[in-house]
Coordinates of C-alpha atoms in Angstrom, one line a residue:
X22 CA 104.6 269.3 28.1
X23 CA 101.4 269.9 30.0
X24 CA 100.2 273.4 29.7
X25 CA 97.8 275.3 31.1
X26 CA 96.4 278.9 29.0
X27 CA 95.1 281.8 30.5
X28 CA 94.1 284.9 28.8
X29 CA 93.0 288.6 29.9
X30 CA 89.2 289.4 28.8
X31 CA 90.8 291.4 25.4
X32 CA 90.4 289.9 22.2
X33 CA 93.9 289.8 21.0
X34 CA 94.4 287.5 24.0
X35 CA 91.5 285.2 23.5
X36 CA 92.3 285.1 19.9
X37 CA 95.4 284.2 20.6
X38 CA 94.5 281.9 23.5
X39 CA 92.4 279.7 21.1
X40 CA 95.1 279.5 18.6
X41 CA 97.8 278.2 21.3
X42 CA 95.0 275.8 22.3
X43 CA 94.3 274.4 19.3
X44 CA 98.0 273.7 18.5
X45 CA 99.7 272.6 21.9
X46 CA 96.3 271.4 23.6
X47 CA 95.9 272.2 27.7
X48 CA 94.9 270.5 30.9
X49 CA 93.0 272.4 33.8
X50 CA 96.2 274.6 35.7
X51 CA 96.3 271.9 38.5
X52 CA 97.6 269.4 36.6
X53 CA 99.6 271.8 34.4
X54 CA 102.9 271.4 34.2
X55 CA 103.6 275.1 33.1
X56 CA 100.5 278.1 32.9
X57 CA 101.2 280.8 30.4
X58 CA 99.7 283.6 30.8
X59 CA 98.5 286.0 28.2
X60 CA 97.8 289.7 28.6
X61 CA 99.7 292.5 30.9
X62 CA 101.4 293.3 33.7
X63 CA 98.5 293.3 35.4
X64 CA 96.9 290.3 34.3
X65 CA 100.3 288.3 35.0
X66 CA 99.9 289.7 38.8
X67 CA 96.2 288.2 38.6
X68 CA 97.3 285.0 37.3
X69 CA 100.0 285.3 40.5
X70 CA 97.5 285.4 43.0
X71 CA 95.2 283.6 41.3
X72 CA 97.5 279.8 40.9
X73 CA 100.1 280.7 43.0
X74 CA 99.0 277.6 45.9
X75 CA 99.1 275.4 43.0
X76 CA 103.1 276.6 43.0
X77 CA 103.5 275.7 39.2
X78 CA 105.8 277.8 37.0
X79 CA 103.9 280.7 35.1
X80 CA 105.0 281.9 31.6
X81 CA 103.9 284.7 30.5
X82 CA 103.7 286.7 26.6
X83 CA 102.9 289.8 26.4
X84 CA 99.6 291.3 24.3
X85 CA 98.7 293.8 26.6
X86 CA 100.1 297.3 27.2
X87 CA 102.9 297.3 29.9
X88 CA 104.9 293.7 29.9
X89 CA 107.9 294.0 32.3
X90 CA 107.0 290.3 33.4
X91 CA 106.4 288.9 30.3
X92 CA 107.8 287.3 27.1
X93 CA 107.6 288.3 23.5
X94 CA 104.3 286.5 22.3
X95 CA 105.5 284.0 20.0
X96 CA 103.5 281.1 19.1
X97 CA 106.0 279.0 17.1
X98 CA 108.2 276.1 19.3
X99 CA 106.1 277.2 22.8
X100 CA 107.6 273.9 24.5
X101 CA 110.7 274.3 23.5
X102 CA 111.0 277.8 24.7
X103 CA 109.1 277.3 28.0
X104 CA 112.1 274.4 28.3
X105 CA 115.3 277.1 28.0
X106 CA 113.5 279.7 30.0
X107 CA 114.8 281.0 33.5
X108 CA 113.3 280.9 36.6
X109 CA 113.2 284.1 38.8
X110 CA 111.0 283.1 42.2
X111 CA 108.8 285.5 43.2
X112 CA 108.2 286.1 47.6
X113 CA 105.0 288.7 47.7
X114 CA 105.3 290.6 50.6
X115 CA 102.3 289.9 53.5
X116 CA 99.4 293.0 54.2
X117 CA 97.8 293.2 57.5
X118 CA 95.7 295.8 57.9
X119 CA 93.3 297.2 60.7
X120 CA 90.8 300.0 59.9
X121 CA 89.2 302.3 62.0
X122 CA 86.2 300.1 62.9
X123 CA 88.8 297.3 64.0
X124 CA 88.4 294.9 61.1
X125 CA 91.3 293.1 60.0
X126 CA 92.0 292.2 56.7
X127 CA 95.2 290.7 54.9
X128 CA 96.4 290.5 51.4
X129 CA 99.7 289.0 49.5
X130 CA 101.4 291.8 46.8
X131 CA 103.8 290.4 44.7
X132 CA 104.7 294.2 43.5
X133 CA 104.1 296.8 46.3
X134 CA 102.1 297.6 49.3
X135 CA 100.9 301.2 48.8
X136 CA 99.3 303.8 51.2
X137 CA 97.5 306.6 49.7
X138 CA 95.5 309.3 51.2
X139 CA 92.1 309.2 50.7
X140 CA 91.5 313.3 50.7
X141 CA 92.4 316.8 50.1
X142 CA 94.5 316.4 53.8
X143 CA 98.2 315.4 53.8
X144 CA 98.5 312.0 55.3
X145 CA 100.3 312.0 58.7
X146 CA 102.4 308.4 59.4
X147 CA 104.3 307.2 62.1
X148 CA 106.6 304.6 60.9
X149 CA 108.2 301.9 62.6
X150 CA 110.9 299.5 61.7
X151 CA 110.7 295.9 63.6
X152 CA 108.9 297.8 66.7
X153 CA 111.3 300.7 66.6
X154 CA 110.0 304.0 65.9
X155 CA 112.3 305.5 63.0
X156 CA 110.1 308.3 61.5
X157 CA 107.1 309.8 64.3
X158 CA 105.6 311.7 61.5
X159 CA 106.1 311.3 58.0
X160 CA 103.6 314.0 56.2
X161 CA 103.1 312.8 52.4
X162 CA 100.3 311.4 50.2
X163 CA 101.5 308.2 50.9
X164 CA 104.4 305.7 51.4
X165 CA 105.1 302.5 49.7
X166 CA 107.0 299.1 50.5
X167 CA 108.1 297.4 47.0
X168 CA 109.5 293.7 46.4
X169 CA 112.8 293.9 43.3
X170 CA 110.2 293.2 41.0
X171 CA 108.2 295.7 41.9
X172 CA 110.8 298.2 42.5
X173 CA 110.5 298.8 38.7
X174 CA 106.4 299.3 38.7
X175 CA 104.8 302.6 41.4
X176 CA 108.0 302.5 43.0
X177 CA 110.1 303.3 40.4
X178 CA 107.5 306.2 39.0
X179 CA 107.6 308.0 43.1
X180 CA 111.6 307.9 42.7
X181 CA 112.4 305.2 44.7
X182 CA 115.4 302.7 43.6
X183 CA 115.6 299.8 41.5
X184 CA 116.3 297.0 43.3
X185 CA 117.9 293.5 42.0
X186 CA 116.5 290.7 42.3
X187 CA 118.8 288.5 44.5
X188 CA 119.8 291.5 46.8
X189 CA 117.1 290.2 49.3
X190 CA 116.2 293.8 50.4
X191 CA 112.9 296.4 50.2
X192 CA 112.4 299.5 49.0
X193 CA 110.7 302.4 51.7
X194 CA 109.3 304.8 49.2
X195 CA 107.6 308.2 50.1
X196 CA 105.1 309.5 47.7
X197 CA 105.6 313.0 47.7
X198 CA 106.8 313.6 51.0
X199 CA 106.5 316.9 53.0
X200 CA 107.9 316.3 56.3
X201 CA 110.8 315.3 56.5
X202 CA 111.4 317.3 53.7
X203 CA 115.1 315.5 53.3
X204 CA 113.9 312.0 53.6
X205 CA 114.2 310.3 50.2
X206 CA 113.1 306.3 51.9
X207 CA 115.0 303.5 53.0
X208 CA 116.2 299.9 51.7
X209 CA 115.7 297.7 53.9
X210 CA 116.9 293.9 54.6
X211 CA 113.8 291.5 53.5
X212 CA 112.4 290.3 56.7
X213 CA 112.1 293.8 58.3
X214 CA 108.8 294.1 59.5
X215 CA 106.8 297.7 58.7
X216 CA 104.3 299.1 60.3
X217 CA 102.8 302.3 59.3
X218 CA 100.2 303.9 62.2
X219 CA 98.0 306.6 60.9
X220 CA 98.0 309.6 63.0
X221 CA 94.9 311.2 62.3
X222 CA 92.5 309.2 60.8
X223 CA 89.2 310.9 60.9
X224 CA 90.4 314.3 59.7
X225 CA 93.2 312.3 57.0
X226 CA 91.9 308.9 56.0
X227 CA 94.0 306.9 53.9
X228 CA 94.0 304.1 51.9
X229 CA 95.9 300.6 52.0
X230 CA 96.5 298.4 48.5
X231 CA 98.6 295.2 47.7
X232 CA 98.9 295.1 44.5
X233 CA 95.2 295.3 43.5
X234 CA 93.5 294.6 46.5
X235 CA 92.0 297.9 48.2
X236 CA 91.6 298.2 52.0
X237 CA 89.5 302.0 52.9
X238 CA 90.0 304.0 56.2
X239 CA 92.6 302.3 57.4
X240 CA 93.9 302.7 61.0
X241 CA 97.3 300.4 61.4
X242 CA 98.9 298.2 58.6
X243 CA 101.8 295.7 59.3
X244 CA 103.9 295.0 56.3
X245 CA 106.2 291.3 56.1
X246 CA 107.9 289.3 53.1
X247 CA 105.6 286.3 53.3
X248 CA 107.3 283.2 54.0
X249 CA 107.2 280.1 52.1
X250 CA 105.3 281.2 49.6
X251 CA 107.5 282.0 46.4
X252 CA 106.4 281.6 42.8
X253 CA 108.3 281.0 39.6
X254 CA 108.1 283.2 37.0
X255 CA 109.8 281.9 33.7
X256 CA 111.8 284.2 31.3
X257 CA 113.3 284.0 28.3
X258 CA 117.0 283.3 28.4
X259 CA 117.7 286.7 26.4
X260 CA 115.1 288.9 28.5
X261 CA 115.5 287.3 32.0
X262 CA 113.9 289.6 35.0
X263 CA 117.3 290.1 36.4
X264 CA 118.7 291.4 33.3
X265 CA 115.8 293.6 32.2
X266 CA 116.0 295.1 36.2
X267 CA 119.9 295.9 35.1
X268 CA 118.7 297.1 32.1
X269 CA 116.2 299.5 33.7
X270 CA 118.3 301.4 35.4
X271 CA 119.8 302.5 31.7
X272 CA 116.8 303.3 30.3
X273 CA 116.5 306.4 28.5
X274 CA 112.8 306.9 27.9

């Protein structure tokens, strides 16, 4: 089996890097069969972005400190258990953003889009749903839009529902709404379209992120389920996403 290792910057994961290396050997991740990645959460979502036009299956074990996505780090029988592992695909949801001097930018989130307020001001959104206005003004600190597997991450710490992973829907997510004082979210079919206008963006600036990449004093941003552009994510039989998704909503922690 080809593989391909990649490692976060700690040294557990370099150590740990060079010891896989030295026992399976590795090709360059383009002509990798498989890349496991080594590290976090975050470092998985890196990796993500990172190989994801290659569109080769990514592994990952965990040695860092939050590993939904990832695998007990074992180093014995790494083929073999790479060759019983699951495969959950992965669509990242499409960012387009414009800010208030008209650049656009756009950015791929395999987790969430997030908007965050940017000062001591409430941030005033007008949200719309496939062109239709549903909410004229949300006041909050922000508002999310999370994929299933990132309905466990941000999403799941602003109260928004768990989603699983086959349902094909998104979670709407306030963070720490105001105005409507009721309004809890939304879940949405997959290819609605969202698009968030900020009402007041001199006096309440605000903030738009997909996953780790930060757009400042945004104006308009435009939210989508990116098409044709899946990845797989392998799992342990035993710990498969869609189980550990079921499993969150039991947690008692």
């Amino acid at each position: 089996m080809r593989l391909a290792f990649v490692a976060s910057h700690t040294s557990v994961a370099q150590e740990a890097r060079h010891a896989l290396v030295e026992r399976y050997g590795e090709v360059p991740p383009a002509e990798a069969e498989v890349i496991v990645a080594l590290g976090g959460d975050g470092f998985m979502l890196r990796t993500l972005h990172t190989y994801r036009a290659l569109e080769v299956p990514v592994y990952g074990m965990k040695l860092g400190q939050v590993g939904f996505l990832m695998n007990k780090y074992r180093a014995e029988d790494l083929p073999g258990r790479i060759a019983k592992a699951h495969a959950a695909v992965l669509h990242p949801l499409e960012m387009h953003t414009v800010d208030v001097a008209g650049v656009e930018r756009k950015a791929l989130a395999f987790n969430e889009v997030s908007l965050i307020r940017q000062s001591n001001q409430a941030a005033h959104l007008e949200v719309k749903l496939d062109g239709e206005v549903k909410l004229p003004v949300l006041v909050c600190d922000g508002v999310l839009v999370a994929t299933p597997a990132g309905s466990t991450a941000y999403n799941l710490s602003a109260y928004g529902p768990i989603l699983p992973l086959d349902a094909n829907v998104l979670a709407l997510t306030p963070i720490s709404a105001f105005r409507p004082r009721r309004w809890r979210g939304a879940i949405l079919p997959h290819r609605t379209e969202v698009s968030l206008r900020i009402l007041d963006p001199g006096k309440r600036p605000v903030s738009a992120t997909a996953d780790f990449h930060e757009m400042r004093d945004v104006l308009r941003v435009d939210v989508r389920q990116a098409e044709g552009r899946g990845v797989s994510l392998l799992f342990d039989p035993e710990h498969n996403l869609e189980q550990r998704i079921l499993d969150e909503q039991f947690a008692q922690d």
